[in-house]
PDB file of C-alpha atoms in Angstrom:
ATOM      1  CA  MET A  28     -54.042 -53.487  78.113  1.00 45.00           C
ATOM      2  CA  ASN A  29     -53.154 -52.606  74.554  1.00 62.00           C
ATOM      3  CA  ASN A  30     -52.657 -55.781  72.467  1.00 68.00           C
ATOM      4  CA  SER A  31     -49.941 -54.057  70.419  1.00 83.00           C
ATOM      5  CA  ILE A  32     -47.869 -53.310  73.527  1.00 83.00           C
ATOM      6  CA  ASP A  33     -48.540 -56.824  74.858  1.00 88.00           C
ATOM      7  CA  SER A  34     -47.236 -58.283  71.604  1.00 89.00           C
ATOM      8  CA  LEU A  35     -44.151 -56.034  71.576  1.00 88.00           C
ATOM      9  CA  TRP A  36     -43.416 -56.808  75.232  1.00 91.00           C
ATOM     10  CA  HIS A  37     -43.597 -60.521  74.464  1.00 92.00           C
ATOM     11  CA  HIS A  38     -41.154 -60.111  71.544  1.00 92.00           C
ATOM     12  CA  TYR A  39     -38.829 -57.982  73.684  1.00 94.00           C
ATOM     13  CA  SER A  40     -38.803 -60.709  76.332  1.00 96.00           C
ATOM     14  CA  GLU A  41     -37.500 -63.268  73.815  1.00 96.00           C
ATOM     15  CA  THR A  42     -34.643 -61.172  72.396  1.00 98.00           C
ATOM     16  CA  ARG A  43     -31.222 -62.709  71.813  1.00 98.00           C
ATOM     17  CA  PHE A  44     -27.978 -60.757  71.504  1.00 98.00           C
ATOM     18  CA  LEU A  45     -25.265 -61.074  68.856  1.00 98.00           C
ATOM     19  CA  LEU A  46     -21.808 -59.953  70.002  1.00 98.00           C
ATOM     20  CA  THR A  47     -18.342 -60.186  68.524  1.00 97.00           C
ATOM     21  CA  GLN A  48     -16.778 -60.536  72.005  1.00 95.00           C
ATOM     22  CA  SER A  49     -18.297 -61.607  75.284  1.00 93.00           C
ATOM     23  CA  LEU A  50     -19.147 -58.918  77.813  1.00 94.00           C
ATOM     24  CA  SER A  51     -18.108 -59.243  81.433  1.00 90.00           C
ATOM     25  CA  CYS A  52     -21.143 -59.466  83.665  1.00 84.00           C
ATOM     26  CA  GLN A  53     -18.950 -58.314  86.550  1.00 90.00           C
ATOM     27  CA  PHE A  54     -20.158 -54.779  85.786  1.00 94.00           C
ATOM     28  CA  SER A  55     -23.713 -53.547  85.233  1.00 97.00           C
ATOM     29  CA  PHE A  56     -24.624 -52.237  81.797  1.00 98.00           C
ATOM     30  CA  ALA A  57     -27.576 -51.181  79.684  1.00 98.00           C
ATOM     31  CA  ILE A  58     -28.485 -52.387  76.207  1.00 98.00           C
ATOM     32  CA  ILE A  59     -30.080 -49.562  74.249  1.00 98.00           C
ATOM     33  CA  SER A  60     -31.236 -49.208  70.650  1.00 98.00           C
ATOM     34  CA  ALA A  61     -32.530 -46.177  68.770  1.00 98.00           C
ATOM     35  CA  HIS A  62     -34.125 -48.311  66.041  1.00 98.00           C
ATOM     36  CA  ASN A  63     -37.869 -48.363  65.438  1.00 96.00           C
ATOM     37  CA  PRO A  64     -38.992 -45.783  68.036  1.00 97.00           C
ATOM     38  CA  LEU A  65     -42.260 -46.609  69.819  1.00 94.00           C
ATOM     39  CA  GLY A  66     -42.299 -49.943  67.976  1.00 91.00           C
ATOM     40  CA  THR A  67     -42.807 -48.281  64.575  1.00 94.00           C
ATOM     41  CA  LEU A  68     -40.808 -50.059  61.880  1.00 94.00           C
ATOM     42  CA  LEU A  69     -38.568 -47.584  60.051  1.00 96.00           C
ATOM     43  CA  THR A  70     -36.421 -47.982  56.961  1.00 96.00           C
ATOM     44  CA  PRO A  71     -32.813 -49.106  57.406  1.00 95.00           C
ATOM     45  CA  CYS A  72     -31.655 -45.576  56.471  1.00 95.00           C
ATOM     46  CA  GLN A  73     -33.893 -43.956  59.094  1.00 97.00           C
ATOM     47  CA  ASN A  74     -32.709 -46.430  61.727  1.00 97.00           C
ATOM     48  CA  ARG A  75     -29.069 -45.821  60.813  1.00 96.00           C
ATOM     49  CA  LEU A  76     -29.520 -42.059  61.295  1.00 97.00           C
ATOM     50  CA  LEU A  77     -31.090 -42.608  64.725  1.00 98.00           C
ATOM     51  CA  ASP A  78     -28.306 -45.047  65.606  1.00 98.00           C
ATOM     52  CA  ARG A  79     -25.646 -42.441  64.788  1.00 98.00           C
ATOM     53  CA  GLN A  80     -27.461 -39.907  66.980  1.00 98.00           C
ATOM     54  CA  LEU A  81     -27.589 -42.408  69.847  1.00 98.00           C
ATOM     55  CA  GLN A  82     -23.904 -43.247  69.467  1.00 98.00           C
ATOM     56  CA  SER A  83     -23.090 -39.538  69.606  1.00 98.00           C
ATOM     57  CA  GLU A  84     -25.059 -39.199  72.856  1.00 98.00           C
ATOM     58  CA  ILE A  85     -23.328 -42.267  74.297  1.00 98.00           C
ATOM     59  CA  GLU A  86     -19.895 -40.861  73.439  1.00 98.00           C
ATOM     60  CA  LYS A  87     -20.742 -37.690  75.407  1.00 98.00           C
ATOM     61  CA  LEU A  88     -21.152 -39.841  78.529  1.00 98.00           C
ATOM     62  CA  HIS A  89     -17.440 -40.811  78.451  1.00 98.00           C
ATOM     63  CA  ARG A  90     -18.294 -44.344  79.537  1.00 97.00           C
ATOM     64  CA  PRO A  91     -17.258 -47.647  77.934  1.00 97.00           C
ATOM     65  CA  TYR A  92     -19.641 -48.993  75.299  1.00 97.00           C
ATOM     66  CA  ARG A  93     -19.785 -51.651  72.618  1.00 97.00           C
ATOM     67  CA  ALA A  94     -21.939 -52.347  69.564  1.00 97.00           C
ATOM     68  CA  LEU A  95     -24.129 -55.434  69.445  1.00 98.00           C
ATOM     69  CA  VAL A  96     -27.317 -56.596  67.764  1.00 98.00           C
ATOM     70  CA  GLY A  97     -30.562 -57.454  69.491  1.00 98.00           C
ATOM     71  CA  ALA A  98     -32.433 -60.095  67.501  1.00 97.00           C
ATOM     72  CA  ALA A  99     -35.506 -62.256  67.475  1.00 95.00           C
ATOM     73  CA  ALA A 100     -34.692 -65.857  68.383  1.00 92.00           C
ATOM     74  CA  ASP A 101     -35.177 -66.874  64.728  1.00 94.00           C
ATOM     75  CA  LEU A 102     -33.129 -63.829  63.504  1.00 93.00           C
ATOM     76  CA  THR A 103     -36.049 -62.523  61.406  1.00 93.00           C
ATOM     77  CA  HIS A 104     -35.800 -59.132  63.135  1.00 93.00           C
ATOM     78  CA  MET A 105     -32.566 -57.435  64.208  1.00 96.00           C
ATOM     79  CA  GLU A 106     -31.746 -54.051  65.706  1.00 97.00           C
ATOM     80  CA  LYS A 107     -28.343 -52.432  66.156  1.00 97.00           C
ATOM     81  CA  SER A 108     -27.879 -51.730  69.840  1.00 98.00           C
ATOM     82  CA  TRP A 109     -25.250 -50.544  72.274  1.00 98.00           C
ATOM     83  CA  ALA A 110     -24.069 -52.025  75.542  1.00 98.00           C
ATOM     84  CA  VAL A 111     -23.301 -48.993  77.712  1.00 98.00           C
ATOM     85  CA  PHE A 112     -21.791 -49.118  81.180  1.00 98.00           C
ATOM     86  CA  ILE A 113     -24.162 -46.662  82.894  1.00 98.00           C
ATOM     87  CA  ASP A 114     -26.640 -46.859  85.769  1.00 98.00           C
ATOM     88  CA  ARG A 115     -30.281 -47.862  85.357  1.00 98.00           C
ATOM     89  CA  GLU A 116     -31.736 -44.379  85.728  1.00 98.00           C
ATOM     90  CA  LEU A 117     -29.513 -42.833  83.070  1.00 98.00           C
ATOM     91  CA  ALA A 118     -30.153 -45.813  80.798  1.00 98.00           C
ATOM     92  CA  VAL A 119     -33.935 -45.436  81.054  1.00 98.00           C
ATOM     93  CA  GLU A 120     -33.660 -41.685  80.431  1.00 98.00           C
ATOM     94  CA  LEU A 121     -31.550 -42.318  77.324  1.00 98.00           C
ATOM     95  CA  GLY A 122     -34.141 -44.820  76.133  1.00 98.00           C
ATOM     96  CA  ARG A 123     -36.873 -42.213  76.641  1.00 98.00           C
ATOM     97  CA  ARG A 124     -34.941 -39.585  74.686  1.00 98.00           C
ATOM     98  CA  PHE A 125     -34.872 -41.985  71.741  1.00 98.00           C
ATOM     99  CA  ASN A 126     -38.560 -42.919  72.121  1.00 98.00           C
ATOM    100  CA  GLN A 127     -37.903 -46.514  73.100  1.00 98.00           C
ATOM    101  CA  ASN A 128     -40.637 -48.519  74.790  1.00 96.00           C
ATOM    102  CA  ALA A 129     -37.982 -50.329  76.816  1.00 97.00           C
ATOM    103  CA  ILE A 130     -34.291 -51.058  77.272  1.00 98.00           C
ATOM    104  CA  TYR A 131     -32.415 -54.024  78.712  1.00 98.00           C
ATOM    105  CA  TYR A 132     -30.255 -53.889  81.796  1.00 98.00           C
ATOM    106  CA  VAL A 133     -27.727 -56.452  83.049  1.00 98.00           C
ATOM    107  CA  GLU A 134     -26.811 -56.619  86.738  1.00 98.00           C
ATOM    108  CA  GLN A 135     -24.739 -59.468  88.170  1.00 96.00           C
ATOM    109  CA  GLY A 136     -25.272 -61.398  84.947  1.00 97.00           C
ATOM    110  CA  ARG A 137     -29.086 -61.168  85.159  1.00 98.00           C
ATOM    111  CA  LEU A 138     -31.001 -59.575  82.275  1.00 98.00           C
ATOM    112  CA  SER A 139     -34.020 -57.341  82.876  1.00 98.00           C
ATOM    113  CA  LEU A 140     -36.370 -55.526  80.526  1.00 98.00           C
ATOM    114  CA  LEU A 141     -36.965 -51.999  81.842  1.00 98.00           C
ATOM    115  CA  PRO A 142     -39.852 -49.871  80.568  1.00 97.00           C
ATOM    116  CA  CYS A 143     -38.991 -46.399  79.269  1.00 97.00           C
ATOM    117  CA  ILE A 144     -42.218 -45.245  77.637  1.00 94.00           C
ATOM    118  CA  ALA A 145     -44.359 -48.387  77.714  1.00 84.00           C
ATOM    119  CA  ALA A 146     -46.581 -48.560  80.788  1.00 88.00           C
ATOM    120  CA  ARG A 147     -45.270 -51.926  81.951  1.00 93.00           C
ATOM    121  CA  ASP A 148     -43.448 -53.332  84.959  1.00 95.00           C
ATOM    122  CA  GLU A 149     -39.807 -54.394  84.901  1.00 97.00           C
ATOM    123  CA  LEU A 150     -39.473 -57.946  83.640  1.00 97.00           C
ATOM    124  CA  LYS A 151     -36.659 -60.170  84.892  1.00 98.00           C
ATOM    125  CA  LEU A 152     -35.492 -62.397  82.031  1.00 98.00           C
ATOM    126  CA  GLY A 153     -32.823 -64.583  83.624  1.00 98.00           C
ATOM    127  CA  SER A 154     -29.232 -65.155  82.597  1.00 97.00           C
ATOM    128  CA  PHE A 155     -27.785 -62.726  80.065  1.00 98.00           C
ATOM    129  CA  THR A 156     -25.117 -65.150  78.826  1.00 97.00           C
ATOM    130  CA  GLU A 157     -27.757 -67.724  77.907  1.00 97.00           C
ATOM    131  CA  ARG A 158     -29.131 -65.225  75.378  1.00 98.00           C
ATOM    132  CA  VAL A 159     -25.765 -64.371  73.802  1.00 97.00           C
ATOM    133  CA  LYS A 160     -24.459 -65.719  70.524  1.00 97.00           C
ATOM    134  CA  LEU A 161     -20.863 -64.856  69.636  1.00 97.00           C
ATOM    135  CA  VAL A 162     -20.352 -64.077  65.951  1.00 97.00           C
ATOM    136  CA  THR A 163     -17.255 -63.168  63.946  1.00 96.00           C
ATOM    137  CA  GLU A 164     -18.898 -59.949  62.771  1.00 95.00           C
ATOM    138  CA  LEU A 165     -22.185 -58.192  63.334  1.00 95.00           C
ATOM    139  CA  PRO A 166     -24.772 -58.405  60.564  1.00 93.00           C
ATOM    140  CA  GLU A 167     -24.868 -55.372  58.269  1.00 86.00           C
ATOM    141  CA  LEU A 168     -28.078 -53.452  58.986  1.00 81.00           C
ATOM    142  CA  ASN A 169     -27.167 -50.212  57.166  1.00 58.00           C
ATOM    143  CA  CYS A 170     -28.988 -48.775  54.178  1.00 52.00           C
TER     144      CYS A 170
END
């Protein structure tokens, strides 16, 4: 197995989520980012452009969504993301369109890491709410 993908998968499995309001786990939803496609670190301006494209695609779905930030546990790495109330299959397809190795999916309050492009198996990560930190505003990640 590729050490780079192993390392990314490990980092993905430790992600925390910054939200300005809690999300109800009564409904299933995906957490999708367009930042850093295929694990390649881009500039903030490049990531912001991809984020706007993703938001535009999400709006076309006519489903509820909310901005959040996926972050390393120590907050040294953060990516703007979207919680989108769509099914798993559509979520994975959207992740693929934006060249994401994986997306997150929450069902009945349980968080899973779903591969999009990375050749990995789904990884069950436990309680979503245990990985959430409520903040008064999301960190500014724009250029």
